[in-house]
XYZ file of C-alpha atoms in Angstrom:
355
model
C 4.617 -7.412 1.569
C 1.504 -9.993 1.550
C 0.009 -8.316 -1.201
C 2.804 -8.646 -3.713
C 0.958 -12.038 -4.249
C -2.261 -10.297 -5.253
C -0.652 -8.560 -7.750
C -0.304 -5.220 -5.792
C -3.578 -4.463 -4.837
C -4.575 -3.542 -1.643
C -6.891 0.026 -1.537
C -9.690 -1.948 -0.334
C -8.996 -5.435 1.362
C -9.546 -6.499 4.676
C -7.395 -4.478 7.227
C -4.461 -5.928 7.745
C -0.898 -4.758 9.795
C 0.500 -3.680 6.381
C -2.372 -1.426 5.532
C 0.348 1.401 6.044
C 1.312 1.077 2.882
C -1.779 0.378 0.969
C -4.192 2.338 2.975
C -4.140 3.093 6.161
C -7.475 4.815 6.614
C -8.308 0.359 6.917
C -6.870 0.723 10.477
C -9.596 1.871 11.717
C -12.041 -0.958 11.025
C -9.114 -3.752 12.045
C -10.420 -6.541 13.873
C -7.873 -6.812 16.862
C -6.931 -3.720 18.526
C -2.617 -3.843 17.693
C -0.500 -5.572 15.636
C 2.822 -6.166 14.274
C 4.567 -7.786 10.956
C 7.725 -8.171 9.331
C 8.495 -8.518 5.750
C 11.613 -9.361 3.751
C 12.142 -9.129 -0.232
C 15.151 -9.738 -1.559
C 16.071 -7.937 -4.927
C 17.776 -8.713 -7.746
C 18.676 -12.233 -6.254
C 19.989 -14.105 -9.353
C 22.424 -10.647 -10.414
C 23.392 -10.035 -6.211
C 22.660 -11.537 -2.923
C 23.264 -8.387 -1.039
C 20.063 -5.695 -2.112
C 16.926 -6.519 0.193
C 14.139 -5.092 1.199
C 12.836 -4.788 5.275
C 9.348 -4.037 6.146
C 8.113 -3.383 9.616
C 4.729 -1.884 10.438
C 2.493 -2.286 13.387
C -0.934 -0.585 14.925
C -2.554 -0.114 17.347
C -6.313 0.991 18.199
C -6.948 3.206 21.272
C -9.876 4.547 23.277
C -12.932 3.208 24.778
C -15.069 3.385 21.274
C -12.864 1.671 19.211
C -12.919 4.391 16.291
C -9.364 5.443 16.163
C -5.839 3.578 15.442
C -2.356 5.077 15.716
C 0.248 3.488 13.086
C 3.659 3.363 11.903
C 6.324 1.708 9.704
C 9.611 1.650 8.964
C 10.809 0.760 5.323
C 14.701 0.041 4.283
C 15.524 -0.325 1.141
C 19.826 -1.670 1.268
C 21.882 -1.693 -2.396
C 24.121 -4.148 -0.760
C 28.173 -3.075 -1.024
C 29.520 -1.068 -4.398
C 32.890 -0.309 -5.470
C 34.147 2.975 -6.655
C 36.750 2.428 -8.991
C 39.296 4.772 -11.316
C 39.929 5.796 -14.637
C 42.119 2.745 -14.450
C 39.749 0.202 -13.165
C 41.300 0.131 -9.753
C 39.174 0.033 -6.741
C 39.683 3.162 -4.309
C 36.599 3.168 -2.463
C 33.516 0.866 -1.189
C 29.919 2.493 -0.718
C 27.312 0.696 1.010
C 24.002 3.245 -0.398
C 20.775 2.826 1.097
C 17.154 4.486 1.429
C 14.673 4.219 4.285
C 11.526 5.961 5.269
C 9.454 6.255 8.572
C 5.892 7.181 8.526
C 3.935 7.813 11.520
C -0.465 7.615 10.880
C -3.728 8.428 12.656
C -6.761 6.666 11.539
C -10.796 6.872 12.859
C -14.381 5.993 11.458
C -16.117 8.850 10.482
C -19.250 6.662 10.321
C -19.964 3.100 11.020
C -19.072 2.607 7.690
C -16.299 5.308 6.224
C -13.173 5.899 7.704
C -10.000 8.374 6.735
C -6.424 8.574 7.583
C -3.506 10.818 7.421
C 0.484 9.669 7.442
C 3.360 11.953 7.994
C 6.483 10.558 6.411
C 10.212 11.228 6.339
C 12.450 9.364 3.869
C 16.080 9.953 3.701
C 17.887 8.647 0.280
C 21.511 7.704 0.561
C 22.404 6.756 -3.346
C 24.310 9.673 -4.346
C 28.455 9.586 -4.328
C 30.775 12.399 -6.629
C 33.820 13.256 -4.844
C 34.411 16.024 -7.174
C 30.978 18.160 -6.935
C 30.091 17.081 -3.488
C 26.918 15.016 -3.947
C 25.169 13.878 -0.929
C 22.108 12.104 1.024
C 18.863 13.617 0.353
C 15.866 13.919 2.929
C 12.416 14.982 2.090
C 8.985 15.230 4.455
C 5.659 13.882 2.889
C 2.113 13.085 3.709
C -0.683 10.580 2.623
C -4.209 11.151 2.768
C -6.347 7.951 2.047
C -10.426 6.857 2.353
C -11.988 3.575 2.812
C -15.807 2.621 3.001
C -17.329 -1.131 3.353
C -20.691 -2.079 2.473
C -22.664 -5.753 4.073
C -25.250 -5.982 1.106
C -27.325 -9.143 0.676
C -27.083 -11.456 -2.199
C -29.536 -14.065 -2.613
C -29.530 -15.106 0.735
C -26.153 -14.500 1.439
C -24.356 -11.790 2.808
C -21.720 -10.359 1.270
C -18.867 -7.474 1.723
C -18.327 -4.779 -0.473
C -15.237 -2.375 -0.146
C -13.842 0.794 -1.800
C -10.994 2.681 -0.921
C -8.564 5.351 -2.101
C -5.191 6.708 -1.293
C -2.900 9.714 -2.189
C 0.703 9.114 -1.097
C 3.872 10.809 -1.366
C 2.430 14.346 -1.019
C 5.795 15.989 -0.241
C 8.902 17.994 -1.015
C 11.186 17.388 -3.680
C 14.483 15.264 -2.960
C 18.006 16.696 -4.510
C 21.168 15.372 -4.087
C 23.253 18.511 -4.977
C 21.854 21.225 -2.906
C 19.127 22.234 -4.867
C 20.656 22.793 -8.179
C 18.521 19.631 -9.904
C 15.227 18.656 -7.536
C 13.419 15.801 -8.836
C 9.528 15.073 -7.499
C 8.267 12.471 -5.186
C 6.784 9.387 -6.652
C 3.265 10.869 -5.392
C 0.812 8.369 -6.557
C -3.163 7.895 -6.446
C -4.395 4.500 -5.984
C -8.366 3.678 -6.058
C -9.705 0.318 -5.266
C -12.565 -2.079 -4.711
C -13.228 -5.736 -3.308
C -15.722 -8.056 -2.914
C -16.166 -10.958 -0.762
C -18.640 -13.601 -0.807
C -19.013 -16.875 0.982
C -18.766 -20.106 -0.989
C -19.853 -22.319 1.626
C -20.112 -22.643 5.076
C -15.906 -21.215 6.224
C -15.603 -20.516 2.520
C -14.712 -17.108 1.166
C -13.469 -15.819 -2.348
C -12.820 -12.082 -2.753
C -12.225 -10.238 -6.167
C -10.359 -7.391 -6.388
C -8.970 -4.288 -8.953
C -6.911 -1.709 -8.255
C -5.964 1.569 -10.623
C -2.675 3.642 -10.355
C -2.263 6.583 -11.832
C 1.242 8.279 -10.884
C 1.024 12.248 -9.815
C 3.991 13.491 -11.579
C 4.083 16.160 -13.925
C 5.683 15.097 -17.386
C 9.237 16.203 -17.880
C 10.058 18.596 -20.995
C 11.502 16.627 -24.308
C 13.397 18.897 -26.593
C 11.445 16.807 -29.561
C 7.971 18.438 -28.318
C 9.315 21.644 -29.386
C 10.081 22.256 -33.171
C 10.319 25.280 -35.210
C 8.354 25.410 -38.766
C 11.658 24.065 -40.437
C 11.113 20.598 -37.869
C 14.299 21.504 -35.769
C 14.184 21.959 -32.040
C 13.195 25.592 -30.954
C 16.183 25.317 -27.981
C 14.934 28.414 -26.773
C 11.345 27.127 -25.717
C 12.421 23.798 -24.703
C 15.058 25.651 -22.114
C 12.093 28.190 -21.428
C 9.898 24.218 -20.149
C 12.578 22.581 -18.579
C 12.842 26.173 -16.192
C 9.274 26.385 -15.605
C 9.247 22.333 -15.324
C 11.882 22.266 -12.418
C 10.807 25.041 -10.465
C 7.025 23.926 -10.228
C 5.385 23.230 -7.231
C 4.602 19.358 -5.873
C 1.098 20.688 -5.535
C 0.905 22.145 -9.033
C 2.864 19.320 -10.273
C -0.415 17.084 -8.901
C -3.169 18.772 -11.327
C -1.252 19.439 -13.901
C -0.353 15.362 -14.344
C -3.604 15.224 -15.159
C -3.486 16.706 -18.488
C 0.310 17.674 -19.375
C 0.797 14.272 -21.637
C 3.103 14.741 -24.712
C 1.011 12.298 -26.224
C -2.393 13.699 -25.181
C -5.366 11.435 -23.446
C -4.245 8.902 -24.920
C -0.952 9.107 -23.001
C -2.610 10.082 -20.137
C -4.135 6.436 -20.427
C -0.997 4.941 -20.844
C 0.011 6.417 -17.287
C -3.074 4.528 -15.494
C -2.060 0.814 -14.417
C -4.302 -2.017 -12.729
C -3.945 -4.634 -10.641
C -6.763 -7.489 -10.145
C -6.598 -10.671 -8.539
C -8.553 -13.160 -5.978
C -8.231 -14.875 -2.374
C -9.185 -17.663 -1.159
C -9.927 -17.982 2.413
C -10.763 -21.229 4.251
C -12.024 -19.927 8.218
C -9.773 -16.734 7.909
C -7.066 -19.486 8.686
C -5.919 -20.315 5.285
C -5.461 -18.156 2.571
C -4.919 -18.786 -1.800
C -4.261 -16.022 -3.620
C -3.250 -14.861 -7.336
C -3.043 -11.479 -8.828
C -2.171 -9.549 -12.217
C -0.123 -5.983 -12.410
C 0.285 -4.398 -15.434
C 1.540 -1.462 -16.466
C 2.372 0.404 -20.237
C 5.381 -0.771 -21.825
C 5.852 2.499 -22.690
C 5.506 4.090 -19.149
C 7.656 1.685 -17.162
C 6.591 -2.002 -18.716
C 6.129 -3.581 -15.142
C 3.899 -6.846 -16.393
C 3.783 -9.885 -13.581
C 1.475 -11.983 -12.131
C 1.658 -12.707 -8.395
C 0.829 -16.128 -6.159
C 0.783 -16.397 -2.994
C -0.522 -18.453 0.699
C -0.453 -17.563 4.080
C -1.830 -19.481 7.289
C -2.634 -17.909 10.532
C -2.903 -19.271 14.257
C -4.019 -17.093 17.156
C -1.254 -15.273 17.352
C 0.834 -15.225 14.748
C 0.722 -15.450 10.811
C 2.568 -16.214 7.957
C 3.055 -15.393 4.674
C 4.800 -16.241 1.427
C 4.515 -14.886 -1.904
C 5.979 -15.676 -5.815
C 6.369 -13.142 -8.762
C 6.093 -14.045 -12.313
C 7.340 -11.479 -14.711
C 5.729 -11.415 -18.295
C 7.985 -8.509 -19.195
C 11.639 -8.584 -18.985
C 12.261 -5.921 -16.659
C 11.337 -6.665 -12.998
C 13.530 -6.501 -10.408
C 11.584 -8.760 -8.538
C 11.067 -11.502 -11.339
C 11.003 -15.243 -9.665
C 11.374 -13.517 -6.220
C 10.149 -15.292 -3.043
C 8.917 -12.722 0.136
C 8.037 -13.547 3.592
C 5.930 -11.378 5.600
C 5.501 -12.427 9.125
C 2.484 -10.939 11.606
C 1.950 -10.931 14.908
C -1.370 -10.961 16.853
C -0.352 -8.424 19.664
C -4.380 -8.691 21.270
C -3.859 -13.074 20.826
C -0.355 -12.906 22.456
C -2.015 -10.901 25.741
C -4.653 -13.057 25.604
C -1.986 -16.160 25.237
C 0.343 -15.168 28.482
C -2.760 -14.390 30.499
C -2.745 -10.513 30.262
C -7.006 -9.888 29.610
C -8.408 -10.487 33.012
């Protein structure tokens, strides 16, 4: 995706086709009235040259008022081709896993200046092979719920833009590979972010943005939380967490993430990461941009900065991003993506369709 040059921000940017994914209450305040883009990351590149990443998302805005946008997006996620070998070492098998999810949104302006959107989602995960105890594909139904509001203050004499917006995604079932036995929660996440744009000169914009994560998962049970007064680990209690831990509900899992921490608020901080970065734009034409993620080494350790350009004709638009690790353990670390957007209200316009 663009963004991944920001950083990972994108709550409260400009509308853009991939606003699926970052917010797609933005739809509704897009400036052309469909659009389409492509994206490609591929993963792990100096281990593999087989595990990508495909993107596809488009809009499109309907009715007479211009206050609504339908949406949708495809995401599939390949692990490239993986041998299952014996006891022996000897190859007897060759598993091509996967996981892809389709989401389907409806976005509309609630005011001239707020707008809200809803996505229905439903992900299918393909990484689970045991011969033996009959492991399988999981498949899971979710929703997000998202918010985004833009301002037009004035400052000196110019005016500027000022953007919030929020998003809860991944508000869902639980995914298990072995028929229910072990059901592991969604990845639900809340994201809240802000922007702010401000001419330079006369075709010259720079926008600022942050972005805060906090992940809506309740902590998982450790048997060292619960010791007896002789310091050994009270099995009975820890068994008694675990239960109540795997048979909670997504929805209670979402409060209680708030304040179920091992480590206390402090933890709780540890869980919250941020994004911030800037982009340059030369006549909405050209675009600069460079971004910071970081997250606690303790809760994941995802540290990388993000650069980034894009140009854009009439009709079409590309992009092209770089990520920078600072900690050891990205995936994407020195990882080029492409993202490439189409202009579906410029293309009419191009083969003569407006009258």
């Amino acid at each position: 995706l663009l963004t991944g040059s920001r950083g990972d921000w994108g709550a409260a940017t400009d509308p853009d086709v991939n606003s699926q994914y970052w917010n797609p209450a933005k739809y509704a305040f897009a400036f052309s009235r469909a659009g389409v883009s492509v994206s490609y990351t591929p993963w792990l590149r100096k281990l593999v040259n087989d595990i990508n990443l495909a993107y596809v998302a488009g809009y499109w805005k309907f009715g007479s008022s211009d206050l609504q946008a339908l949406s949708a997006s495809l995401r599939y996620f390949s692990l490239g081709s993986i041998n299952i070998t014996d006891d022996g070492g000897n190859i007897t098998n060759s598993i091509n896993p996967y996981e892809m999810a389709f989401d389907l949104g409806y976005s509309r302006k609630l005011s001239q200046s707020f707008s809200m959107g809803v996505v229905f989602r439903f992900i299918y995960s393909d990484l689970a092979y045991d011969e033996t105890e009959g492991m399988k594909g999981a498949a899971a139904f979710a929703a997000d719920i998202s918010g985004y509001q833009t301002f037009y203050p004035i400052v000196g004499r110019s005016e500027c833009q000022w953007s919030w917006g929020w998003n809860i995604s991944n508000i869902g079932t639980k995914v298990s590979y072995d028929n229910g036995n072990r059901p592991a929660f969604l990845p639900t996440n809340l994201k809240l972010g802000t922007s702010f744009t401000f001419p330079l000169a006369d075709y010259h914009t720079l926008a600022v943005n942050l972005d805060l994560n906090k992940l809506l998962v309740p902590s998982k049970p450790r048997d060292s939380d619960y010791l007896d007064e002789n310091g050994q680990i009270d099995q009975r209690a820890y068994e008694k967490a675990y239960e109540d831990w795997q048979n909670m509900s997504p929805i209670t899992g979402i409060f209680k993430s708030f304040s179920d921490a091992p480590g206390g608020f402090k933890e709780e901080l540890r869980e919250i990461s941020y994004s911030l970065g800037a982009e340059y734009s030369y006549n909405q034409q050209f675009f600069l941009r460079a971004g910071y993620y970081h997250e606690s080494q303790y809760k994941g350790n995802r540290q990388y900065f993000g650069f980034g350009a894009g140009f854009s004709l009439n009709v079409v638009r590309l992009d092209a991003s770089y990520m920078l690790a600072t900690a050891q353990t990205s995936p994407l670390d020195q990882t080029l993506r492409f993202t490439l957007t189409f202009d579906m209200d410029g293309l009419r316009d191009l083969f003569g369709g407006r009258r």
